[in-house]
Amino acid sequence: MAALLPYNIDINYDEVKDSLTVFLQEFKSTEVMLDTDEVPGPKYMNILQRVVNREETIVTIELDDLAAHEDSTERIVSHIRRNTKRFIGLFCEVIDSLCANLTPQNGDIGYKDSVLDVIIDQRRVRDQSRAGESTDAFPPALTRRYEVFIKPLSTDEAVSVRQIGGTSLGQLVTVRGIVTRVSDVKPFLQVNTYSCDTCGSEIFQEIKQRQFTPLTECPSDECRSNNVKGRLYMMTRACKFLAFQEVKLQELADQVPVGHIPRTMTVHMYGAMCRQLSPGDVCHTSGIFLPMPYTGFQALRAGLLTDTYMEVQHVYRLKKQYDQIELSTEDAEKIQELQSDPNIYEKLSRSIAPEIYGHEDVKKTLLLLLVGGVSKVVGDGMKIRGDINVCLMGDPGVAKSQLLKFIAKVAPRGVYTTGRGSSGVGLTAAVMRDPITDEMVLEGGALVLADNGICCIDEFDKMDESDRTAIHEVMEQQTISISKAGINTTLNARSSILAAANPLYGRYNPRLSPTHNINLPAALLSRFDILYLILDKPSDDLDRLLAEHVTYVHTHNKHPELDFEALEPNVIRHYVAQARQKRPVVTREVSEYVTGAYVQLRRQYKLDEEKQQQFTYASARTLLGIIRMAQALARIRLSDIVESQDVDEALRLIDVSKASLFENKTGDRAQDRTPSTGILSVVRSLREVHGLQMDMSIVRERALARGYTDVQISDAIREYTDLNVWQVNATGTRLTCVE
């Protein structure tokens, strides 16, 4: 077999180190940082000064800065991208030499500093006192109290797991995927320290591989000259450990080719990179792609095979939690503009899935689901959930699944699953064996992944009854209790449930009572704050409008032009994050109003039950649901107080959720649900407060808050003025109700 020809790399590393030194000393950032007290000057020298002052432990080298300094990405930047591991070592050497010339500005070591700083300082003093003696120097990795990470170019495109091949070994790559599993953070030994029981020398062993053989005999000159084999004892307190975490990164659904299953990559995180990712996060992960030979018994079984992993250098999460969203200046101006819009409730709801025709009230309900109510913890520790649970039940083909997909996309943590594809442990948690430590560990299911987010469950009615009972505890207590395989624990599942289901036998049967059609147990129904029934009934006008909408979408590949500018999902997420910071309270007047409305609901439920027309079970949970929805409406207005108009809108949504049942019926339940009648009810409610005369501005403000448009308000005023029900003065500023 012919020998491989040597490959000569035309790189002079001494010149590269000089170039890196100049870059770190001279590069100045062009960005203006308003939120930091950073002294204007060289960017990286300021960072190194903070490292010397023991205020900073991370040095992130941005390749964009190096490319701007060299005015090229083909020189040192390209070398770093091809051989990242070696260049991190070069950066450490350069930083060590630069830090040696800097003096700390915060004085001597104190009791508040870490143990490692104290030991390093003591050793430095000892070295100065024993300058004449020939003592071994400390390993550089032991005295470094910083970590170097490389941030890739902003122009680098993220690729899928299956696009990373053997040609990428040793290179800096960026992978896009979803985090499926995160291990515990454990200490990773970097420098091992021993003490000799004979001569008292300190012996250091730098660990550069996955395995190492501990030293047993002292190699110091004193023991060798005395011909004594001193025994070494490991000093854990003087060793240096790094935090280590293993993460499993899986391909996204849109990256998997036809007929394949998603591939997974092992990601290793060291030091400050740990604890940045949680299961369910969609992220761009940049790191060094490296081989890792199998060890131990795995090596015997694997033979010549080698595993691969990525050593993380930079992480960017695509969808952040509400409290972690950082607003840019442009987004902040957009949110400020939306806050002053009196019609924000209507605009936000209509921006939810604008491609889907109609379903205005369903979209308003889903907007309240995104915003949520206020979670409370009472003095004795009892928790009252603030998340809103919604169930969409309807005939086939009414776009339930599309609405669920959109909500899962907008929510920062949205998990989409189906009833048949989910078992009880798949939704809650499963006990499995850890491949690294061989211990029994818990693997979180869909509800745990959706913690502080929304779990969308499609085909809810197709789930097995035994699996569906696993959701009962989550929907009210928002926890998951596990008692299996010797593990007794409680997991958090603070998620909103958005379920979509079909009635019994697929379509709604008007000959059966609503309870028979819904076919869900009362214990589960009462946990939904609102059960929205969407029936598909033939109507010439609506069918024509729907067909025109669908054909337009297929013809032009976009939704029809709207009479307003639909907000982007990113803007909706930012506004919801702003709204969720509010914690509106219920005043005494509103609480009395809610009490009266709840009593009326219970009375109506009793009458419906006697006629066998009960729609859902009205209980104390219904009262809590009304309060939660009213709080969500107050949050949308960015108000700190819940008003009676919020309660009215919550009651209207609950009432309209079953409106499709009674559209074709006659009798006492047939209701006129046109905008004119709705605006008439608004004026009647205002009449109880303001009397027969009221300002037109108050009428418009209250009607706009209910979701009606200016055109609908003007039409209603014209219609009822012609019928002599209302009278408007000549200037159009006051409205008078005629007795």
XYZ file of C-alpha atoms in Angstrom:
739
model
C 0.000 0.000 0.000
C 1.513 3.311 -1.060
C 2.198 5.877 1.624
C 0.094 9.030 1.662
C 1.865 12.122 0.398
C 2.419 14.781 3.066
C 0.231 17.869 2.710
C 2.160 21.071 3.325
C 0.146 23.916 4.811
C 1.652 27.258 3.883
C 0.988 28.956 7.238
C 3.594 30.634 9.415
C 2.059 30.452 12.876
C 4.523 32.975 14.354
C 3.357 35.593 11.849
C -0.270 34.622 12.535
C 0.268 35.150 16.282
C 1.729 38.602 15.585
C -1.286 39.455 13.421
C -3.697 38.252 16.123
C -1.849 40.336 18.723
C -2.209 43.453 16.574
C -5.893 42.664 16.014
C -6.627 42.291 19.737
C -4.677 45.440 20.596
C -5.981 47.764 17.897
C -9.464 46.711 16.790
C -12.140 49.251 17.707
C -15.832 48.463 17.400
C -17.978 50.735 15.252
C -21.162 49.845 17.159
C -22.409 52.261 19.790
C -23.290 50.371 22.965
C -25.769 52.468 24.942
C -26.432 49.930 27.691
C -22.828 49.444 28.835
C -20.337 51.602 30.671
C -17.551 50.511 28.358
C -14.738 53.005 27.911
C -14.280 53.930 24.230
C -11.160 52.227 22.956
C -9.924 48.899 21.640
C -12.793 46.448 22.037
C -10.827 43.358 22.984
C -8.341 45.145 25.237
C -11.300 46.393 27.298
C -12.537 42.796 27.551
C -9.073 41.580 28.590
C -8.854 44.319 31.223
C -12.131 43.071 32.715
C -10.702 39.529 32.637
C -7.655 40.716 34.589
C -9.978 42.548 37.012
C -11.777 39.208 37.591
C -15.043 40.728 36.262
C -15.249 38.649 33.077
C -14.550 34.999 32.283
C -15.571 34.820 28.598
C -13.637 36.145 25.603
C -15.693 35.828 22.413
C -13.710 36.424 19.232
C -16.072 37.561 16.464
C -14.885 36.576 13.001
C -16.802 39.566 11.606
C -14.452 41.840 13.572
C -11.363 40.007 12.292
C -12.685 40.166 8.711
C -13.332 43.901 9.077
C -9.844 44.413 10.554
C -8.186 42.546 7.671
C -10.763 43.720 5.120
C -10.863 40.121 3.875
C -12.351 36.746 4.760
C -9.798 34.777 2.756
C -6.750 35.116 4.987
C -6.672 34.375 8.725
C -10.480 34.082 8.892
C -10.491 31.224 6.381
C -7.648 29.491 8.275
C -9.616 29.788 11.548
C -12.739 28.324 9.952
C -10.752 25.316 8.630
C -8.639 24.649 11.739
C -10.578 26.163 14.639
C -9.214 24.017 17.467
C -5.602 25.002 16.771
C -6.439 28.697 16.501
C -8.270 28.699 19.834
C -4.962 27.564 21.381
C -3.146 30.369 19.532
C -5.642 32.942 20.796
C -5.107 31.663 24.357
C -1.324 32.075 24.016
C -1.710 35.607 22.631
C -4.180 36.574 25.379
C -1.843 35.174 28.060
C 0.984 37.370 26.799
C -1.264 40.459 26.632
C -2.777 39.886 30.083
C 0.713 39.622 31.607
C 1.236 43.326 30.809
C -2.096 44.440 32.311
C -2.514 45.291 35.988
C -5.726 44.556 37.918
C -7.688 47.658 38.942
C -9.713 46.168 41.795
C -6.965 45.451 44.306
C -5.857 42.258 45.966
C -7.601 38.921 46.230
C -10.373 38.879 48.828
C -12.539 36.291 50.521
C -15.246 36.809 47.921
C -13.051 35.524 45.098
C -13.154 31.921 43.924
C -10.928 29.210 45.378
C -9.053 28.899 42.085
C -8.157 32.615 42.113
C -6.850 32.343 45.671
C -4.724 29.267 44.863
C -3.355 30.861 41.671
C -2.422 34.013 43.602
C -0.702 31.998 46.359
C 1.279 30.042 43.768
C 2.305 33.248 42.032
C 3.636 34.625 45.338
C 5.463 31.332 45.991
C 7.055 31.451 42.543
C 8.328 34.972 43.189
C 9.871 33.908 46.504
C 11.526 30.863 44.895
C 12.674 32.636 41.765
C 16.193 31.250 41.985
C 15.117 27.639 42.220
C 14.254 25.594 39.138
C 10.603 24.786 39.632
C 8.276 23.484 37.011
C 5.910 26.093 35.631
C 2.207 25.735 36.023
C 0.276 24.413 33.022
C -1.218 27.363 31.122
C -4.699 25.823 31.320
C -4.520 25.968 35.137
C -3.749 29.670 35.447
C -6.238 30.802 32.797
C -9.406 32.128 34.365
C -11.091 32.805 31.017
C -12.541 30.805 28.134
C -12.149 31.639 24.446
C -15.034 31.102 22.028
C -15.185 31.811 18.298
C -18.333 33.471 16.946
C -18.824 32.619 13.238
C -19.380 35.080 10.437
C -22.864 36.567 10.273
C -23.014 35.535 6.597
C -22.559 31.824 7.415
C -25.607 29.795 6.430
C -26.958 27.209 8.848
C -27.115 23.699 7.362
C -28.942 20.540 8.418
C -27.340 17.636 10.277
C -27.203 15.410 7.197
C -25.221 18.034 5.245
C -22.297 17.766 7.689
C -19.860 15.189 6.282
C -16.295 13.989 6.636
C -14.976 17.046 4.788
C -16.175 19.209 7.705
C -13.969 17.510 10.334
C -12.046 20.082 12.343
C -13.924 22.974 10.753
C -16.273 25.585 12.202
C -19.813 24.684 11.077
C -23.292 26.024 11.874
C -26.164 23.559 12.229
C -29.877 24.317 12.489
C -32.078 21.937 14.464
C -34.283 21.308 17.476
C -32.971 20.240 20.869
C -34.485 16.902 21.892
C -32.449 15.989 24.952
C -30.213 17.835 27.420
C -28.105 16.031 30.013
C -27.247 17.248 33.492
C -24.271 19.563 33.896
C -21.288 17.609 35.239
C -17.660 18.529 36.032
C -15.136 17.781 33.294
C -11.521 17.385 34.443
C -9.106 19.677 32.617
C -6.014 19.749 34.875
C -5.346 17.097 37.515
C -3.245 18.076 40.555
C -1.299 15.667 42.784
C 0.643 16.083 46.017
C 3.654 13.922 46.904
C 3.646 12.493 50.436
C 7.460 12.365 50.506
C 8.757 15.646 49.096
C 5.521 17.699 49.187
C 5.827 18.710 45.554
C 2.790 19.663 43.476
C 2.512 17.681 40.264
C 0.191 18.772 37.443
C -1.233 16.589 34.700
C -3.008 18.352 31.826
C -5.777 16.208 30.343
C -6.128 16.557 26.585
C -7.936 13.326 25.736
C -11.142 11.600 26.740
C -9.222 9.122 28.921
C -6.134 9.429 31.093
C -4.011 7.237 33.349
C -3.506 8.756 36.845
C 0.103 9.238 37.939
C 1.240 7.063 40.855
C 4.960 7.881 41.302
C 6.387 11.327 41.954
C 8.530 12.559 38.996
C 10.084 15.495 40.902
C 13.861 16.049 41.025
C 13.980 15.706 44.815
C 12.420 12.232 44.824
C 14.569 11.169 41.863
C 17.818 12.334 43.496
C 16.944 10.595 46.768
C 15.958 7.492 44.815
C 12.544 7.515 46.533
C 9.313 6.569 44.818
C 6.998 9.047 46.477
C 3.292 8.250 46.340
C 1.017 10.820 44.751
C -2.388 11.767 46.127
C -4.950 13.600 44.059
C -5.895 17.079 45.359
C -9.404 17.669 44.102
C -9.582 21.196 45.488
C -6.580 22.314 43.424
C -7.721 20.609 40.197
C -9.410 22.550 37.436
C -12.812 21.396 36.229
C -15.009 22.665 33.419
C -18.773 22.408 33.292
C -19.802 19.807 30.717
C -23.187 19.132 29.153
C -24.269 16.841 26.332
C -27.095 17.892 24.020
C -28.890 15.971 21.267
C -29.678 18.107 18.224
C -32.236 16.758 15.736
C -33.120 17.835 12.211
C -36.247 19.900 11.697
C -39.166 18.408 9.797
C -38.606 20.640 6.738
C -34.982 19.418 6.404
C -35.773 15.698 6.156
C -35.913 14.256 2.606
C -38.818 12.115 1.437
C -38.909 8.692 3.075
C -36.149 9.403 5.610
C -36.201 9.805 9.365
C -34.617 12.802 11.159
C -30.920 12.476 11.978
C -29.408 13.413 15.328
C -26.071 14.992 16.219
C -24.312 14.883 19.587
C -23.322 18.319 20.830
C -20.819 18.881 23.663
C -20.991 22.138 25.606
C -18.161 23.254 27.871
C -17.916 26.027 30.453
C -20.044 29.093 29.834
C -21.870 27.431 26.932
C -23.694 25.095 29.352
C -27.322 25.692 30.358
C -28.024 27.803 27.274
C -30.373 25.288 25.639
C -33.504 23.526 26.832
C -35.419 20.641 25.229
C -37.716 21.977 22.518
C -35.533 24.965 21.550
C -35.014 25.626 17.836
C -31.523 27.029 17.434
C -28.484 27.696 15.278
C -25.527 25.930 16.886
C -22.000 26.790 15.728
C -19.052 24.633 16.714
C -16.127 22.445 15.727
C -17.033 19.106 14.150
C -14.669 16.497 15.629
C -14.226 12.708 15.691
C -14.331 10.774 18.960
C -13.091 7.149 19.114
C -15.173 4.757 21.173
C -13.632 3.779 24.533
C -13.938 0.820 26.880
C -16.244 -2.041 25.918
C -17.817 0.095 23.208
C -14.454 0.122 21.411
C -14.391 -3.682 21.305
C -17.868 -3.790 19.848
C -17.431 -0.857 17.446
C -14.159 -2.066 15.965
C -12.928 0.505 13.455
C -15.968 2.787 13.772
C -15.616 6.291 15.199
C -18.290 8.533 16.630
C -18.520 12.254 15.868
C -19.624 15.240 17.906
C -19.686 19.030 17.811
C -17.861 21.193 20.345
C -20.048 24.288 20.675
C -18.624 27.782 20.196
C -21.780 29.858 19.761
C -25.540 29.352 20.211
C -28.379 31.439 18.764
C -31.948 30.561 19.753
C -34.476 31.346 17.025
C -37.518 31.589 19.322
C -36.848 32.982 22.772
C -39.060 33.029 25.837
C -41.303 36.058 26.298
C -39.157 37.431 29.127
C -35.939 36.949 27.093
C -37.053 38.680 23.883
C -34.738 41.573 23.006
C -36.405 44.383 21.060
C -34.521 46.160 18.310
C -35.073 49.893 17.826
C -37.322 49.273 14.824
C -39.436 46.700 16.692
C -39.738 48.992 19.717
C -41.080 51.806 17.504
C -43.584 49.399 15.924
C -44.797 48.220 19.358
C -45.072 51.838 20.539
C -47.207 52.633 17.505
C -49.468 49.615 18.141
C -49.962 50.588 21.800
C -51.637 53.830 20.782
C -53.972 52.094 18.306
C -57.503 51.881 19.810
C -58.351 49.029 17.423
C -55.412 46.830 18.483
C -57.615 43.916 19.627
C -59.201 43.624 16.193
C -55.917 44.111 14.333
C -54.053 41.452 16.331
C -56.837 38.878 16.029
C -57.226 39.373 12.271
C -53.444 39.011 11.840
C -53.629 35.441 13.168
C -53.550 33.147 10.112
C -54.798 35.778 7.578
C -54.782 33.088 4.848
C -57.756 31.402 6.570
C -61.070 33.002 5.688
C -63.483 34.056 8.447
C -63.367 32.593 11.976
C -62.980 36.100 13.456
C -64.181 35.095 16.920
C -62.101 31.901 16.877
C -59.008 33.993 16.136
C -59.890 36.360 19.000
C -60.088 33.356 21.321
C -56.687 32.133 20.108
C -55.229 35.608 20.705
C -56.419 35.425 24.322
C -54.787 31.982 24.526
C -51.446 33.508 23.442
C -51.662 36.368 25.944
C -53.081 34.334 28.866
C -54.321 35.445 32.244
C -52.397 36.152 35.435
C -51.037 33.196 37.424
C -51.396 33.650 41.174
C -49.802 32.064 44.213
C -51.941 32.532 47.344
C -50.330 33.079 50.733
C -50.664 29.437 51.799
C -48.864 28.252 48.634
C -51.925 27.307 46.546
C -51.474 28.106 42.865
C -54.206 29.373 40.538
C -53.304 28.908 36.889
C -53.374 31.813 34.484
C -52.950 29.850 31.248
C -56.067 29.555 29.094
C -57.079 26.174 27.648
C -59.143 26.098 24.443
C -60.790 23.244 22.580
C -61.861 23.700 18.960
C -64.513 21.132 18.046
C -65.907 21.196 14.569
C -66.805 19.438 11.375
C -64.037 18.282 8.993
C -62.586 20.961 6.724
C -63.022 24.059 8.894
C -59.229 24.746 9.138
C -58.770 23.619 12.745
C -55.373 22.031 12.116
C -54.102 25.071 10.189
C -54.986 27.319 13.119
C -53.137 24.959 15.471
C -50.049 24.977 13.240
C -50.012 28.782 13.144
C -50.273 29.096 16.940
C -47.466 26.543 17.401
C -45.348 28.692 15.046
C -46.068 32.029 16.769
C -45.639 30.824 20.368
C -42.019 30.920 21.672
C -42.410 27.312 22.820
C -45.012 25.620 20.675
C -45.263 21.836 20.440
C -47.605 20.253 17.881
C -48.726 16.659 18.316
C -51.664 14.472 17.318
C -53.912 12.281 19.411
C -53.200 8.977 17.705
C -49.454 9.609 17.511
C -49.193 10.390 21.221
C -49.258 7.910 24.055
C -49.691 8.820 27.695
C -45.947 8.724 28.403
C -45.271 10.525 25.103
C -47.295 13.472 26.386
C -46.074 13.466 29.998
C -42.750 11.707 30.712
C -41.077 8.361 30.068
C -38.451 6.539 32.110
C -35.455 5.436 30.033
C -31.826 4.439 30.510
C -29.157 7.113 30.052
C -26.651 5.916 27.398
C -23.749 7.756 29.112
C -24.192 6.989 32.815
C -26.420 3.903 32.387
C -28.839 5.284 34.994
C -32.623 5.446 34.841
C -33.616 8.997 33.882
C -36.819 10.809 32.944
C -37.384 11.828 29.324
C -39.842 14.739 29.089
C -42.828 14.406 26.763
C -44.689 16.985 24.677
C -46.284 18.726 27.680
C -42.937 19.082 29.460
C -41.305 20.408 26.264
C -44.116 22.990 26.027
C -43.461 24.305 29.559
C -44.187 28.067 29.571
C -45.590 27.678 26.056
C -48.510 26.135 24.158
C -49.109 22.447 23.458
C -51.301 21.936 20.389
C -52.986 18.516 20.318
C -54.778 17.646 17.087
C -57.321 14.789 16.745
C -58.015 15.075 20.464
C -61.082 12.835 20.229
C -59.056 9.974 18.689
C -56.874 9.549 21.791
C -57.269 6.489 23.988
C -59.111 7.177 27.203
C -56.156 5.950 29.282
C -53.821 8.387 27.498
C -56.257 11.279 27.773
C -56.404 10.979 31.559
C -52.709 11.937 31.680
C -53.721 15.462 30.628
C -56.196 16.038 33.499
C -53.542 16.974 36.066
C -51.663 19.172 33.586
C -54.718 21.216 32.627
C -55.570 22.336 36.160
C -52.587 21.765 38.498
C -50.005 22.315 35.716
C -47.742 19.586 37.076
C -46.974 15.970 36.143
C -46.541 13.505 39.004
C -44.330 10.499 38.242
C -44.039 7.352 40.356
C -42.311 4.619 38.366
C -38.982 2.724 38.270
C -38.031 4.034 41.698
C -38.434 7.666 40.571
C -40.937 9.766 42.529
C -41.031 13.353 41.368
C -43.196 16.181 40.075
C -42.444 17.902 36.765
C -43.599 21.371 35.765
C -45.938 21.609 32.783
C -47.086 25.229 32.882
C -48.483 25.119 29.369
C -51.712 26.116 27.684
C -53.560 23.310 25.926
C -55.022 23.996 22.487
C -56.957 20.919 21.379
C -58.806 20.251 18.114
C -61.411 17.488 17.890
C -64.234 16.195 15.720
C -67.700 15.429 17.124
C -68.891 11.858 17.566
C -69.167 10.032 14.173
C -67.010 12.720 12.509
C -69.732 15.332 11.839
C -72.120 17.065 14.207
C -75.506 15.313 14.308
C -78.264 17.851 15.103
C -80.659 15.019 16.100
C -78.491 14.209 19.126
C -77.969 16.457 22.120
C -74.758 18.541 22.264
C -73.409 16.364 25.092
C -73.689 13.209 22.967
C -72.063 14.913 19.999
C -69.108 16.256 21.952
C -68.460 12.862 23.570
C -65.834 14.083 26.052
C -66.058 13.477 29.820
C -67.329 16.351 31.956
C -64.149 16.251 34.066
C -62.145 17.116 30.949
C -64.623 19.605 29.476
C -64.712 21.672 32.667
C -60.938 22.163 32.408
C -61.280 23.965 29.070
C -61.936 27.667 29.586
C -63.784 27.786 26.289
C -65.054 25.003 24.015
C -65.573 26.462 20.557
C -68.010 24.593 18.324
C -67.506 25.248 14.585
C -70.220 23.715 12.399
C -70.068 23.598 8.610
C -73.544 24.665 7.448
C -74.397 25.484 3.810
C -74.946 29.176 3.100
C -74.916 30.630 -0.426
C -73.269 33.936 0.484
C -70.661 32.541 2.845
C -69.853 29.593 0.572
C -69.273 31.942 -2.369
C -66.988 34.230 -0.336
C -65.038 31.250 0.991
C -64.606 29.730 -2.493
C -63.402 33.070 -3.898
C -60.894 33.375 -1.037
C -59.520 29.850 -1.538
C -59.231 30.181 -5.328
C -57.467 33.545 -4.933
C -54.896 31.969 -2.601
C -54.247 29.154 -5.092
C -54.049 31.552 -8.043
C -51.772 34.229 -6.543
C -50.003 32.157 -3.866
C -50.915 34.717 -1.188
C -53.997 35.774 0.726
C -56.274 38.471 -0.766
C -55.546 42.107 -0.067
C -56.963 42.990 3.345
C -58.488 46.306 4.356
C -55.675 46.630 6.901
C -51.988 45.683 7.113
C -51.626 42.220 8.657
C -48.963 42.052 11.343
C -46.026 39.675 10.975
C -45.834 36.720 13.425
C -42.641 38.243 14.828
C -44.462 41.512 15.648
C -47.342 39.585 17.251
C -44.823 37.713 19.424
C -43.179 40.961 20.511
C -46.505 42.626 21.357
C -47.666 39.557 23.301
C -44.372 39.618 25.233
C -45.050 43.265 26.100
C -48.642 42.508 27.123
C -47.651 39.569 29.336
C -45.623 41.903 31.547
C -48.869 43.448 32.803
C -50.672 41.998 35.841
C -54.184 43.514 35.724
C -56.277 43.357 38.916
C -60.034 42.952 39.292
C -61.798 45.858 41.039
C -64.732 45.509 43.438
C -67.263 46.737 40.852
C -66.022 44.278 38.238
C -66.045 41.383 40.737
C -69.698 42.079 41.538
C -70.444 42.231 37.821
C -68.672 38.886 37.225
C -70.585 37.325 40.136
C -73.921 38.317 38.627
C -72.904 37.020 35.207
C -71.788 33.669 36.679
C -75.062 33.213 38.559
C -76.943 33.908 35.330
C -74.787 31.326 33.500
C -75.560 28.670 36.112
C -79.272 29.448 35.881
C -79.156 29.138 32.093
C -77.281 25.821 32.391
C -80.000 24.466 34.655
C -82.708 25.425 32.128
C -80.706 23.837 29.278
C -80.205 20.680 31.285
C -83.960 20.318 31.771
C -84.416 20.605 27.986
C -81.456 18.231 27.388
C -79.759 20.969 25.417
C -76.835 21.594 27.771
C -73.741 22.485 25.817
C -71.035 22.199 28.445
C -70.721 21.887 32.181
C -70.902 25.256 34.004
C -68.897 25.068 37.231
C -66.624 27.238 39.363
C -63.958 26.648 36.715
C -66.188 28.567 34.274
C -65.999 31.560 36.629
C -62.203 31.327 36.719
C -62.194 31.042 32.923
C -64.200 34.284 32.581
C -61.753 36.095 34.884
C -58.734 34.741 32.981
C -60.129 35.843 29.616
C -61.021 39.271 31.011
C -57.459 39.631 32.332
C -56.086 38.667 28.906
C -58.252 41.363 27.275
C -56.972 43.921 29.792
C -53.412 42.824 28.998
C -54.012 43.414 25.282
C -55.039 46.980 26.125
C -51.867 47.174 28.297
C -54.075 48.129 31.222
C -53.491 47.417 34.915
C -57.205 47.168 35.724
C -59.861 44.765 34.415
C -62.947 46.697 33.290
C -66.523 45.567 32.795
C -66.112 45.796 29.022
C -63.465 43.036 29.263
C -65.919 40.814 31.136
C -68.600 41.575 28.517
C -66.262 40.518 25.702
C -65.284 37.330 27.568
C -68.969 36.468 28.060
C -69.666 37.268 24.413
C -66.907 34.884 23.271
C -68.280 32.131 25.524
C -71.762 32.793 24.152
C -70.666 32.955 20.502
C -68.655 29.715 20.891
C -71.956 27.805 20.734
C -73.696 30.209 18.336
C -73.461 27.845 15.358
C -75.727 25.415 17.243
C -78.648 27.802 17.262
C -78.291 29.650 13.972
C -81.032 27.697 12.236
C -83.265 27.209 15.279
C -86.303 29.205 16.209
C -87.684 29.953 19.622
C -86.310 31.600 22.673
C -82.644 30.748 21.917
C -82.591 32.224 18.407
C -80.503 35.397 18.641
C -79.675 38.188 16.256
C -75.868 38.266 16.065
C -75.431 41.054 13.499
C -72.977 43.889 14.298
C -75.866 46.364 14.631
C -77.459 44.323 17.424
C -74.097 43.975 19.158
C -73.545 47.748 19.073
C -77.101 48.224 20.406
C -76.227 46.036 23.406
C -73.083 48.152 23.947
C -75.176 51.330 24.098
C -77.650 49.661 26.476
C -74.835 48.731 28.864
C -73.516 52.319 28.699
C -77.009 53.647 29.347
C -76.992 52.040 32.800
C -73.894 54.073 33.693
C -74.294 57.371 31.804
C -78.092 57.675 31.520
C -80.069 58.454 28.366
C -77.422 60.881 26.983
C -73.807 59.962 26.385
C -70.765 61.151 24.437
C -70.331 59.617 21.014
C -66.586 59.171 21.728
C -67.394 56.821 24.639
C -69.744 54.790 22.416
C -67.098 54.487 19.673
C -64.322 53.587 22.121
C -66.397 50.847 23.787
C -67.605 49.436 20.432
C -64.059 49.409 19.001
C -62.862 47.570 22.121
C -65.525 44.925 21.461
C -64.040 44.317 18.008
C -66.447 46.303 15.806
C -65.128 48.521 13.003
C -65.823 52.224 12.350
C -67.937 51.317 9.317
C -70.132 48.957 11.379
C -70.554 51.618 14.082
C -71.587 54.261 11.530
C -74.065 51.857 9.884
C -75.624 50.965 13.258
C -75.997 54.652 14.231
C -77.617 55.429 10.871
C -79.954 52.410 11.125
C -81.201 53.095 14.666
C -81.484 56.841 14.034
C -83.808 56.120 11.089
C -85.878 53.846 13.375
C -86.028 56.674 15.960
C -84.436 54.458 18.614
C -81.514 56.896 18.971
C -81.086 60.579 18.297
C -77.799 62.263 17.370
C -77.154 66.012 17.677
C -76.173 68.126 14.669
C -72.439 67.989 15.389
C -72.541 64.208 15.929
C -70.883 64.399 19.365
C -73.748 63.204 21.602
C -76.154 60.273 21.382
C -79.571 60.211 23.077
C -81.627 57.066 23.673
C -85.369 57.545 23.023
C -87.625 56.136 25.749
